Short mmCIF file of C-alpha atoms and ligand atoms in Angstrom, two decimals:
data_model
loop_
_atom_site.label_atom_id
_atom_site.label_comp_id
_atom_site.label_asym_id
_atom_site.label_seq_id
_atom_site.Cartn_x
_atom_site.Cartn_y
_atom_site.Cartn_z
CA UNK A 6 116.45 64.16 92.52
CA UNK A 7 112.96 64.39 92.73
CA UNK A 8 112.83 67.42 94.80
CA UNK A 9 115.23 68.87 92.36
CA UNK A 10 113.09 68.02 89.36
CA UNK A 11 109.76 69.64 91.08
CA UNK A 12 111.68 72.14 91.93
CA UNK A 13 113.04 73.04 88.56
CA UNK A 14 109.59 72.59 87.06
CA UNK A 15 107.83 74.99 89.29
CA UNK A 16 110.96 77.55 88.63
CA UNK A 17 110.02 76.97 84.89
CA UNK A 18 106.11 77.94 85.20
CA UNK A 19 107.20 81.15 87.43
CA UNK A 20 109.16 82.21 84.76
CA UNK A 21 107.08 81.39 82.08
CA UNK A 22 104.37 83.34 84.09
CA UNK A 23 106.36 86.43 84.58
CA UNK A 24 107.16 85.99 81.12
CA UNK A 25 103.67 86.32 79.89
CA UNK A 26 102.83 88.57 82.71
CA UNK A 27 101.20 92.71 81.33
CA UNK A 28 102.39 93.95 84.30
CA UNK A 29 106.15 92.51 84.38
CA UNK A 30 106.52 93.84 80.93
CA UNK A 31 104.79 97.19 81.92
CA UNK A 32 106.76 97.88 85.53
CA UNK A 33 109.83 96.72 83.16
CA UNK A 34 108.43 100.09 80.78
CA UNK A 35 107.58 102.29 83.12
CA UNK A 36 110.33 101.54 85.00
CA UNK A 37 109.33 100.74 88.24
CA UNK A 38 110.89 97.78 90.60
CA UNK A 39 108.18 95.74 90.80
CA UNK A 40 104.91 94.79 89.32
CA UNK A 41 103.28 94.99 92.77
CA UNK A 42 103.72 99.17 92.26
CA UNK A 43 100.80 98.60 89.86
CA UNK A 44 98.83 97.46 93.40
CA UNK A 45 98.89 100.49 95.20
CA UNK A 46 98.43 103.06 91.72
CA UNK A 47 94.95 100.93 91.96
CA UNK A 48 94.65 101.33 95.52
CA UNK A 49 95.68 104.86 95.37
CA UNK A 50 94.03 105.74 92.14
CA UNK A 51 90.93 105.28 93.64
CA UNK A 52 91.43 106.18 97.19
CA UNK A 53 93.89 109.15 96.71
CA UNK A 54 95.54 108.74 99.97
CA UNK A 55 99.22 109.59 98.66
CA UNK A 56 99.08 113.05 97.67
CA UNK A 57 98.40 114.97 100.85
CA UNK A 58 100.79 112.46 103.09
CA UNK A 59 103.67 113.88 104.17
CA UNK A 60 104.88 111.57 106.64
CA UNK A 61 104.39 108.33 105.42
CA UNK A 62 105.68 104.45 106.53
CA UNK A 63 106.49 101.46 103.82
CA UNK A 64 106.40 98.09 105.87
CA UNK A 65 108.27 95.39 103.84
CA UNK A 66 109.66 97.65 101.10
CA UNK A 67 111.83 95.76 98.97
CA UNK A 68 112.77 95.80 95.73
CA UNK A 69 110.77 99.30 96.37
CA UNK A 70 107.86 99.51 94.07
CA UNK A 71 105.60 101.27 96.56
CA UNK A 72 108.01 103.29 98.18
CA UNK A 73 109.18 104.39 94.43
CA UNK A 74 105.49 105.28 93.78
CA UNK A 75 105.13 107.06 97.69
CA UNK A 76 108.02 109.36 96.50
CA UNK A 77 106.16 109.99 93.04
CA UNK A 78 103.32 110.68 94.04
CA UNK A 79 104.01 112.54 97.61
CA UNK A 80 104.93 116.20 97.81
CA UNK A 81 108.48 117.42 97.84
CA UNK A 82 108.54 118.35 101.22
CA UNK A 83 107.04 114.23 102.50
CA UNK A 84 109.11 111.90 104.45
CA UNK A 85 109.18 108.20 104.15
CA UNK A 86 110.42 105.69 105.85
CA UNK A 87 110.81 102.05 104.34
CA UNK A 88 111.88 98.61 105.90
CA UNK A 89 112.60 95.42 104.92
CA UNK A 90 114.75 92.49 105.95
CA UNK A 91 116.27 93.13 102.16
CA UNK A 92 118.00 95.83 101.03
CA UNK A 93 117.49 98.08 98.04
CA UNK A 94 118.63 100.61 95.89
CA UNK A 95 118.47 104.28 97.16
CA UNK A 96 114.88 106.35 96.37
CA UNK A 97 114.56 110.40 96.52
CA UNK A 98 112.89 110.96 99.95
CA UNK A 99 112.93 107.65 100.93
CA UNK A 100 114.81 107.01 104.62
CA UNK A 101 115.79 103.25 104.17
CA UNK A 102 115.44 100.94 107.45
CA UNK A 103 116.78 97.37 106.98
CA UNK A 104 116.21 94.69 109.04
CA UNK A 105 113.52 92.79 111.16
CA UNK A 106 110.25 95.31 111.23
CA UNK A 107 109.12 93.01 114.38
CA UNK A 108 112.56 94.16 116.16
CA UNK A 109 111.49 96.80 118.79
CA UNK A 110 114.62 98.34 118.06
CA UNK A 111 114.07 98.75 114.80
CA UNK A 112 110.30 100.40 114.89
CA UNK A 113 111.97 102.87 117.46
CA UNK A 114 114.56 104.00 115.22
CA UNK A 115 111.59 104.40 112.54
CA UNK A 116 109.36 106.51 114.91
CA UNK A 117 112.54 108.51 116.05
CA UNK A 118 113.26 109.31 111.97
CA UNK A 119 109.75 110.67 111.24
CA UNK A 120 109.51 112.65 114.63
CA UNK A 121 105.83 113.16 114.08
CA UNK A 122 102.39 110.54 114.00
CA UNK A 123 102.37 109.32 110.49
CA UNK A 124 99.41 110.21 108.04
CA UNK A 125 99.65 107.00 105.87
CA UNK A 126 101.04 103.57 106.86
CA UNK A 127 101.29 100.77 104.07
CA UNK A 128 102.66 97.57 104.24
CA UNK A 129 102.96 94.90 101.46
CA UNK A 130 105.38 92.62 103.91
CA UNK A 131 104.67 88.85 103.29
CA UNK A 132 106.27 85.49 105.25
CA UNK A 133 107.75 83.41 102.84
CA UNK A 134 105.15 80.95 101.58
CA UNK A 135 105.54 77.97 102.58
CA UNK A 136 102.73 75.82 100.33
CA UNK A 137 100.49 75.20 103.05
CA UNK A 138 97.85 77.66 102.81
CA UNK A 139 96.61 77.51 106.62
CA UNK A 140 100.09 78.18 107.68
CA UNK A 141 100.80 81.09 105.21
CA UNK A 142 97.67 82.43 106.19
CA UNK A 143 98.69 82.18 109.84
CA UNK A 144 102.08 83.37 109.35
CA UNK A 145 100.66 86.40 107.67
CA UNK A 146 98.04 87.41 109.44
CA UNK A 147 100.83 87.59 112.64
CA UNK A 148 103.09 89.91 110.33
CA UNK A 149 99.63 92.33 109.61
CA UNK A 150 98.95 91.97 112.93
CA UNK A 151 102.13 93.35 114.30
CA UNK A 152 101.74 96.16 111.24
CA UNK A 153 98.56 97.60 112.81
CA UNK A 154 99.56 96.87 116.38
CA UNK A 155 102.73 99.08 115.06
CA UNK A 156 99.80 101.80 113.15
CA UNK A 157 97.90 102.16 116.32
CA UNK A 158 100.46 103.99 118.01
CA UNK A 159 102.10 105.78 115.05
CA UNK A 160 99.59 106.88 113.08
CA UNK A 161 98.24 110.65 113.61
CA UNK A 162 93.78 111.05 114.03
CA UNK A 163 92.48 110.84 110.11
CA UNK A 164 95.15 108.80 109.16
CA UNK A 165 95.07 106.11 106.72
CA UNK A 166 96.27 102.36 106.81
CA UNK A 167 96.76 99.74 103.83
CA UNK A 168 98.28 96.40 104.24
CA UNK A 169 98.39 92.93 102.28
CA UNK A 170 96.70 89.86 103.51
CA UNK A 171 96.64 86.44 102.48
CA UNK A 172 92.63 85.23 102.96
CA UNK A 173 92.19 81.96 104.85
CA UNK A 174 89.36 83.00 107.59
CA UNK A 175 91.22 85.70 110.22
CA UNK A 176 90.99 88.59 107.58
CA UNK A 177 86.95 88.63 108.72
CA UNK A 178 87.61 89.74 112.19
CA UNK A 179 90.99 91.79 110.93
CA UNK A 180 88.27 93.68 109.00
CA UNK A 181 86.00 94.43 111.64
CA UNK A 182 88.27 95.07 113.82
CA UNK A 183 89.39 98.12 111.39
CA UNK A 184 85.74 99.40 110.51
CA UNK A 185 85.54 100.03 114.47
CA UNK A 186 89.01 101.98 114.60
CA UNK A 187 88.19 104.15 110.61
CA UNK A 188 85.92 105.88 109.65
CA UNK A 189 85.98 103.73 106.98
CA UNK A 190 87.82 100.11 106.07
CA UNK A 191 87.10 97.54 103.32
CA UNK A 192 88.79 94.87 101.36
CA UNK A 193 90.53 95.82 97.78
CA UNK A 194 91.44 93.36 94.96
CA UNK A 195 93.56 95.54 92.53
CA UNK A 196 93.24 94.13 88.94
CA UNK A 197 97.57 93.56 89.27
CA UNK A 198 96.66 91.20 92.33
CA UNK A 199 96.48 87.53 90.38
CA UNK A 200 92.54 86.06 90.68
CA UNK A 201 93.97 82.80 91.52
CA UNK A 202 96.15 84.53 94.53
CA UNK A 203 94.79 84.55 97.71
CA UNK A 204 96.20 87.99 98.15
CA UNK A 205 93.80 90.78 99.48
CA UNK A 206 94.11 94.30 100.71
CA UNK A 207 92.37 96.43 103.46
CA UNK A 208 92.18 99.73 102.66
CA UNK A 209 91.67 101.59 106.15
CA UNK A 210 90.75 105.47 106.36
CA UNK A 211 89.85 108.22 108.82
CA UNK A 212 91.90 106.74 111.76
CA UNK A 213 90.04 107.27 115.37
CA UNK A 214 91.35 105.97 117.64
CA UNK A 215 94.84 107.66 117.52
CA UNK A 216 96.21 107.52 121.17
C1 LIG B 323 105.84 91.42 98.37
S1 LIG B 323 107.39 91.98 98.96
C2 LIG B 323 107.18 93.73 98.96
C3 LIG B 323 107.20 94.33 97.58
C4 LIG B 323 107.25 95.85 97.62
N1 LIG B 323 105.99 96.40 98.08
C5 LIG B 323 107.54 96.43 96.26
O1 LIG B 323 106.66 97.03 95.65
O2 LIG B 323 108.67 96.33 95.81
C6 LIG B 323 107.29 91.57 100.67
C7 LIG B 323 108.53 91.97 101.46
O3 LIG B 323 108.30 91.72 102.85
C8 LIG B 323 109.60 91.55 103.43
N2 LIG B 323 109.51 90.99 104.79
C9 LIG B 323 109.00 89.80 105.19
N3 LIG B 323 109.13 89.65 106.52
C10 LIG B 323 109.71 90.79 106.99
C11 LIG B 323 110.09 91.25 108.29
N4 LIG B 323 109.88 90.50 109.39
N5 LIG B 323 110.66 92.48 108.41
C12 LIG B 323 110.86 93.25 107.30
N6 LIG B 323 110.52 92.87 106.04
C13 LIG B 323 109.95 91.65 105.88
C14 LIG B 323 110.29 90.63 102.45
O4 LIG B 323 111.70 90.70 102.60
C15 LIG B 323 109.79 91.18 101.10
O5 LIG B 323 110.74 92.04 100.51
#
């Protein structure tokens, strides 16, 4: 009973939240899927690393916010390929993938759709949270991990890389890590990205160390 009460409380103040939330009520206008679409128009609003990709990979995809903003915002001719252990409704040059992105199988079946390096790789793919910040932390930075361990061998020389992190200590050394392999890398906090969130992004350009 008491888990159930907790429980129905802290399903109250999320709703109450989204409720109150600018950018619920302005994905809900604009129509896009979710409010975290409104991260990467920050990210790419600043960065501009959409509009000359034309091969481009969504990790964690679902409901499809970002990958409704890659097709937006990429040219006619781009090709993107989204996965997620969800599925979601169909997007205009959007290749859907669903299932485990940590599945061998499944990155080869991505790789063998685009058929050439990729020049942007973004990935908003989370664990589900589990309270504990350590362990979220942990359990994220092995998802990011196995994103970049993925980017290293798809993405093409000047490529770019974004991807969501939860901070907690490890995101120091992801950094670095990414400053050695870009020409430039650095952390982004978009404005949609709640203050009191531990969420982060790295936003990694000029790849160099494509193999
Ligand atoms: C924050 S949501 C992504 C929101 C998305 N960027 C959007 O704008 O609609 C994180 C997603 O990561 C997915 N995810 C978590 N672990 C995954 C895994 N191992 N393989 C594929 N997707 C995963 C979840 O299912 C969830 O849909």
């Amino acid at each position: 009973m008491h888990i159930t009460g907790n429980k129905s409380l802290s399903s109250r103040l999320w709703l109450d939240r989204q409720m109150r939330d600018p950018f619920v009520k302005q994905a809900h206008k604009d129509g896009y899927r979710s409010r975290a679409a409104f991260k990467l128009i920050e990210i790419d609003d600043k960065f501009h690393l959409i509009k000359n990709a034309k091969c481009i990979v969504d990790i964690g995809a679902a409901p499809g916010g970002w990958s409704q903003l890659l097709s937006q915002r990429s040219s006619d001719d781009a090709r993107i390929a989204a996965i997620d252990l969800l599925q979601f409704s169909p997007l205009d040059k959007v290749k859907q993938f669903f299932g485990d992105f940590e599945d061998e199988k499944n990155q080869q079946a991505i790789i063998k759709y685009l058929g050439q390096k990729a020049d942007l790789i973004v990935s908003d793919i989370a664990p589900s949270t589990m309270g504990h910040a350590q362990t979220d932390h942990l359990r994220m930075m092995r998802l990011v991990r196995s994103a970049y361990t993925f980017t290293e061998n798809v993405l093409r020389e000047g490529g770019c890389f974004v991807a969501k992190i939860f901070q907690g200590g490890q995101e120091k050394a992801f950094l670095e890590q990414l400053k050695k392999d870009f020409d430039k890398a650095m952390f982004f906090k978009p404005k949609a990205s709640r203050s009191l969130s531990v969420e982060i992004y790295v936003v990694a350009m000029g790849y160099k160390k494509c193999k």
